[in-house]
Amino acid sequence: MKKLLLMVMAMSVGLASHALPDDQYVYTLDLTIVKDDKVQVVLIPPKIKESEITFYMPKIIPGTYSIADYGRFIEDFKALDKKGKELNVERTSDNSWKISKANKLSKVTYWVKDSYDNDVDGPSIFEPAGTNIEEGKNFVINSAGFFGYFEGMTRQPFKFNVIRDSKMYGSTGLIALSTGQSMETSLDMSEIKTENKEAEVDTYLTESYDHLVDNPLMYCEPDTSIINVAGAEVLISSYSPGQVVKSEEVKGAIEQILMAQKEYLGGELPVDKYAFICYFTERPVRSIGALEHSYSSLYSMRNQPIESMIGMFNRFAAHEFFHIVTPLNIHSQEIHQFDFNEPKMSKHLWLYEGITEFFAGNVQVKYGIISQEEYFLALQDKMVNATTRFNDSLAFTDLSKYTLDKYPDQYGNVYEKGALIGMCLDLKLRSLSEGKYGVQNMMFDLAEKFGKDQAFDDEELFDIIAAMTYPEIREFFTTYVEGTTPLPYAEFLELAGVDYKYSETRKEVNLGLTSGSYGYNPETSRVFIANAEGLNDFGKAFGLKNGDVLVGINGNEIPLRGIMAFTQGVREEMKVGDEFTYSVMRQGEDGSESKVDLTAEVVEVDVEYYHILSLKEEPTESQLAVRNGWLSKDE
């Protein structure tokens, strides 16, 4: 597979590099000139025969499932002929510009504002899909935010040059055509007006606009590490103000999970280079997380010591890295022919995100990174979220197809119920095969059938999988993925000899907070009381009020970073009968804030737990075969 992939990549690069000049886009992005937090983009366009054409920036990109409207961040758009005369341009939407006399077009220029730090109206952009322009320090280049395309012309090669300070390094999953070249030898200086004559140029080539958007870059002073995984070079790049998080620390946090994933994927990877691009920020952020790409993933995280986020990093890294399976090698026509401005959504988020999330947890229990007890707790959390935060009877194919318009509030369920669909499908497959064939095998077979360059038809996938596996699997999809029937967890878990209990009441000590009773302010990194009536009996004993901001516990300040580890330590020391004090900032009637100490005696409270899982002590031979296939690594 790897040799075939290398041949295909070599052919694509060879064809692109030999394309005639008028067949390709040639972009230049100058990072050495930043004006008002903006950088300029210069485009030498491919040959255009039409007298009128529309230039687009993306409305949405693959993997985000939400509108971004990147064109909002473009200013001073100009279209020029060979003599430098401006052609008439009409801005027709946030993301489109209609150019008259386009057959005379010789150059396009515009300035780009970043999405991380601006006052532009419109939808918020998920941080890992955004852009950053921080002069002399950091540039996060999600290509959709910097480079556009002409109507009907996304399949041409896209060449782009990045002019940078010599101290900076570009981290990406792309393999550059050249790096560190002088401007005089690599650029037409008549088209470039840079002020830094000592700047260097990196040049990249992608086979299409899809390939361009699929490969983000980050430029900053280098802090990189390399892991070799099954012969693939895995780059880890970190930008962390004050070097709070170093690339070697990220490497240490994720190396074990990557090695486990290699084994989970059969000892080989379908890529030869992969990049973990990690941006750590001091700014208040609305969202943290990661966005997958075929050959990389980009992380936007708070700038805090790695020890406080190892578990989170493992989860993110495991999920995003598994996307090298899908959608890279298994995807529908809607993704293969992605429309960046009039997108059509696939019905199969259960596959792209759900199975990927199932793999991310399953690999950890199979290879001993987490225990079976920890895995069951993670599954319980997903069951609780799927049944309480989301509509559990919504057909998952409908959730997928209409996630942009009818069901945007249900999208998060792809990581909850989507993973549980993966679990139940795995258990069903293994019960039909005496434990020998599961979702792992199914995905290998699908990847072999389709691969990177062949897409499946949305309407045919369920029938294809049933034909590859067992007829009963078609009924599974009809009932639980296309249908509105909630997953019967007890029925599927019984196949692996796992007892399932819907609920159980336990007495314990806790912090008095319950789900929905508190909120988190990302701008201040503080927890506040959102619904005092929702506190449990211990929480109500303090007299907490809505709007109270929690700043201290038992005389110790609640840290702005590592709050989970701090509160976990507090809980472990709590004993019935002890005095417990919350320090809060409370707003008075005149609007002023004052610090208030609130004290109560620690008591046990009834806590309801849901979706309790436990292993049967004496499973049948059939149950044990399913269980081993599900939870144990292949020998």
PDB file of N, CA and C in Angstrom, residues 23-57:
ATOM      1  N   ASP A  23      -1.645  26.901 -16.617  1.00  0.00           N
ATOM      2  CA  ASP A  23      -2.547  25.856 -16.113  1.00  0.00           C
ATOM      3  C   ASP A  23      -2.625  25.846 -14.589  1.00  0.00           C
ATOM      4  N   GLN A  24      -1.833  26.627 -13.921  1.00  0.00           N
ATOM      5  CA  GLN A  24      -1.793  26.542 -12.467  1.00  0.00           C
ATOM      6  C   GLN A  24      -1.931  27.918 -11.810  1.00  0.00           C
ATOM      7  N   TYR A  25      -2.357  27.878 -10.562  1.00  0.00           N
ATOM      8  CA  TYR A  25      -2.369  29.062  -9.719  1.00  0.00           C
ATOM      9  C   TYR A  25      -0.961  29.236  -9.136  1.00  0.00           C
ATOM     10  N   VAL A  26      -0.519  30.470  -9.009  1.00  0.00           N
ATOM     11  CA  VAL A  26       0.743  30.745  -8.319  1.00  0.00           C
ATOM     12  C   VAL A  26       0.486  31.844  -7.289  1.00  0.00           C
ATOM     13  N   TYR A  27       0.480  31.451  -6.028  1.00  0.00           N
ATOM     14  CA  TYR A  27       0.234  32.378  -4.919  1.00  0.00           C
ATOM     15  C   TYR A  27       1.553  32.754  -4.252  1.00  0.00           C
ATOM     16  N   THR A  28       1.610  33.977  -3.724  1.00  0.00           N
ATOM     17  CA  THR A  28       2.718  34.387  -2.870  1.00  0.00           C
ATOM     18  C   THR A  28       2.150  35.055  -1.624  1.00  0.00           C
ATOM     19  N   LEU A  29       2.578  34.575  -0.479  1.00  0.00           N
ATOM     20  CA  LEU A  29       2.141  35.107   0.813  1.00  0.00           C
ATOM     21  C   LEU A  29       3.366  35.653   1.526  1.00  0.00           C
ATOM     22  N   ASP A  30       3.355  36.946   1.824  1.00  0.00           N
ATOM     23  CA  ASP A  30       4.514  37.596   2.423  1.00  0.00           C
ATOM     24  C   ASP A  30       4.281  37.803   3.918  1.00  0.00           C
ATOM     25  N   LEU A  31       4.980  37.007   4.728  1.00  0.00           N
ATOM     26  CA  LEU A  31       4.830  37.090   6.182  1.00  0.00           C
ATOM     27  C   LEU A  31       5.756  38.131   6.802  1.00  0.00           C
ATOM     28  N   THR A  32       6.598  38.745   5.975  1.00  0.00           N
ATOM     29  CA  THR A  32       7.543  39.738   6.517  1.00  0.00           C
ATOM     30  C   THR A  32       6.939  41.131   6.578  1.00  0.00           C
ATOM     31  N   ILE A  33       5.793  41.328   5.930  1.00  0.00           N
ATOM     32  CA  ILE A  33       5.122  42.628   5.973  1.00  0.00           C
ATOM     33  C   ILE A  33       3.751  42.438   6.601  1.00  0.00           C
ATOM     34  N   VAL A  34       3.587  42.943   7.806  1.00  0.00           N
ATOM     35  CA  VAL A  34       2.308  42.881   8.514  1.00  0.00           C
ATOM     36  C   VAL A  34       1.864  44.313   8.773  1.00  0.00           C
ATOM     37  N   LYS A  35       0.686  44.667   8.284  1.00  0.00           N
ATOM     38  CA  LYS A  35       0.146  46.006   8.477  1.00  0.00           C
ATOM     39  C   LYS A  35      -1.225  45.909   9.121  1.00  0.00           C
ATOM     40  N   ASP A  36      -1.359  46.508  10.304  1.00  0.00           N
ATOM     41  CA  ASP A  36      -2.631  46.461  11.040  1.00  0.00           C
ATOM     42  C   ASP A  36      -3.125  45.031  11.195  1.00  0.00           C
ATOM     43  N   ASP A  37      -2.210  44.124  11.554  1.00  0.00           N
ATOM     44  CA  ASP A  37      -2.535  42.706  11.736  1.00  0.00           C
ATOM     45  C   ASP A  37      -3.063  42.058  10.454  1.00  0.00           C
ATOM     46  N   LYS A  38      -2.589  42.511   9.324  1.00  0.00           N
ATOM     47  CA  LYS A  38      -2.983  41.940   8.039  1.00  0.00           C
ATOM     48  C   LYS A  38      -1.734  41.619   7.216  1.00  0.00           C
ATOM     49  N   VAL A  39      -1.841  40.590   6.362  1.00  0.00           N
ATOM     50  CA  VAL A  39      -0.775  40.277   5.412  1.00  0.00           C
ATOM     51  C   VAL A  39      -1.353  40.279   4.008  1.00  0.00           C
ATOM     52  N   GLN A  40      -0.485  40.504   3.021  1.00  0.00           N
ATOM     53  CA  GLN A  40      -0.950  40.567   1.639  1.00  0.00           C
ATOM     54  C   GLN A  40      -0.733  39.243   0.916  1.00  0.00           C
ATOM     55  N   VAL A  41      -1.697  38.925   0.071  1.00  0.00           N
ATOM     56  CA  VAL A  41      -1.614  37.758  -0.802  1.00  0.00           C
ATOM     57  C   VAL A  41      -1.593  38.251  -2.245  1.00  0.00           C
ATOM     58  N   VAL A  42      -0.686  37.702  -3.036  1.00  0.00           N
ATOM     59  CA  VAL A  42      -0.595  38.011  -4.467  1.00  0.00           C
ATOM     60  C   VAL A  42      -0.829  36.722  -5.251  1.00  0.00           C
ATOM     61  N   LEU A  43      -1.711  36.782  -6.238  1.00  0.00           N
ATOM     62  CA  LEU A  43      -2.023  35.611  -7.058  1.00  0.00           C
ATOM     63  C   LEU A  43      -1.740  35.906  -8.530  1.00  0.00           C
ATOM     64  N   ILE A  44      -0.937  35.072  -9.152  1.00  0.00           N
ATOM     65  CA  ILE A  44      -0.816  35.036 -10.607  1.00  0.00           C
ATOM     66  C   ILE A  44      -1.743  33.909 -11.052  1.00  0.00           C
ATOM     67  N   PRO A  45      -2.858  34.248 -11.682  1.00  0.00           N
ATOM     68  CA  PRO A  45      -3.911  33.242 -11.911  1.00  0.00           C
ATOM     69  C   PRO A  45      -3.612  32.333 -13.087  1.00  0.00           C
ATOM     70  N   PRO A  46      -4.294  31.192 -13.146  1.00  0.00           N
ATOM     71  CA  PRO A  46      -4.226  30.372 -14.356  1.00  0.00           C
ATOM     72  C   PRO A  46      -4.922  31.120 -15.500  1.00  0.00           C
ATOM     73  N   LYS A  47      -4.699  30.667 -16.712  1.00  0.00           N
ATOM     74  CA  LYS A  47      -5.297  31.313 -17.869  1.00  0.00           C
ATOM     75  C   LYS A  47      -6.822  31.237 -17.793  1.00  0.00           C
ATOM     76  N   ILE A  48      -7.476  32.388 -17.970  1.00  0.00           N
ATOM     77  CA  ILE A  48      -8.937  32.455 -17.912  1.00  0.00           C
ATOM     78  C   ILE A  48      -9.443  32.916 -19.272  1.00  0.00           C
ATOM     79  N   LYS A  49     -10.339  32.148 -19.856  1.00  0.00           N
ATOM     80  CA  LYS A  49     -10.857  32.461 -21.188  1.00  0.00           C
ATOM     81  C   LYS A  49     -12.159  33.254 -21.129  1.00  0.00           C
ATOM     82  N   GLU A  50     -12.893  33.111 -20.009  1.00  0.00           N
ATOM     83  CA  GLU A  50     -14.179  33.777 -19.898  1.00  0.00           C
ATOM     84  C   GLU A  50     -14.012  35.289 -19.742  1.00  0.00           C
ATOM     85  N   SER A  51     -15.000  36.022 -20.197  1.00  0.00           N
ATOM     86  CA  SER A  51     -14.964  37.477 -20.053  1.00  0.00           C
ATOM     87  C   SER A  51     -15.387  37.909 -18.648  1.00  0.00           C
ATOM     88  N   GLU A  52     -16.016  37.003 -17.921  1.00  0.00           N
ATOM     89  CA  GLU A  52     -16.436  37.307 -16.544  1.00  0.00           C
ATOM     90  C   GLU A  52     -16.291  36.037 -15.707  1.00  0.00           C
ATOM     91  N   ILE A  53     -15.750  36.182 -14.517  1.00  0.00           N
ATOM     92  CA  ILE A  53     -15.558  35.005 -13.664  1.00  0.00           C
ATOM     93  C   ILE A  53     -15.657  35.432 -12.211  1.00  0.00           C
ATOM     94  N   THR A  54     -16.001  34.482 -11.348  1.00  0.00           N
ATOM     95  CA  THR A  54     -16.134  34.763  -9.914  1.00  0.00           C
ATOM     96  C   THR A  54     -15.003  34.098  -9.147  1.00  0.00           C
ATOM     97  N   PHE A  55     -14.404  34.871  -8.263  1.00  0.00           N
ATOM     98  CA  PHE A  55     -13.360  34.370  -7.360  1.00  0.00           C
ATOM     99  C   PHE A  55     -14.017  34.115  -6.010  1.00  0.00           C
ATOM    100  N   TYR A  56     -13.695  32.964  -5.411  1.00  0.00           N
ATOM    101  CA  TYR A  56     -14.325  32.567  -4.153  1.00  0.00           C
ATOM    102  C   TYR A  56     -13.303  32.352  -3.036  1.00  0.00           C
ATOM    103  N   MET A  57     -13.695  32.720  -1.841  1.00  0.00           N
ATOM    104  CA  MET A  57     -13.094  32.184  -0.623  1.00  0.00           C
ATOM    105  C   MET A  57     -14.102  31.199  -0.052  1.00  0.00           C
TER     106      MET A  57
END
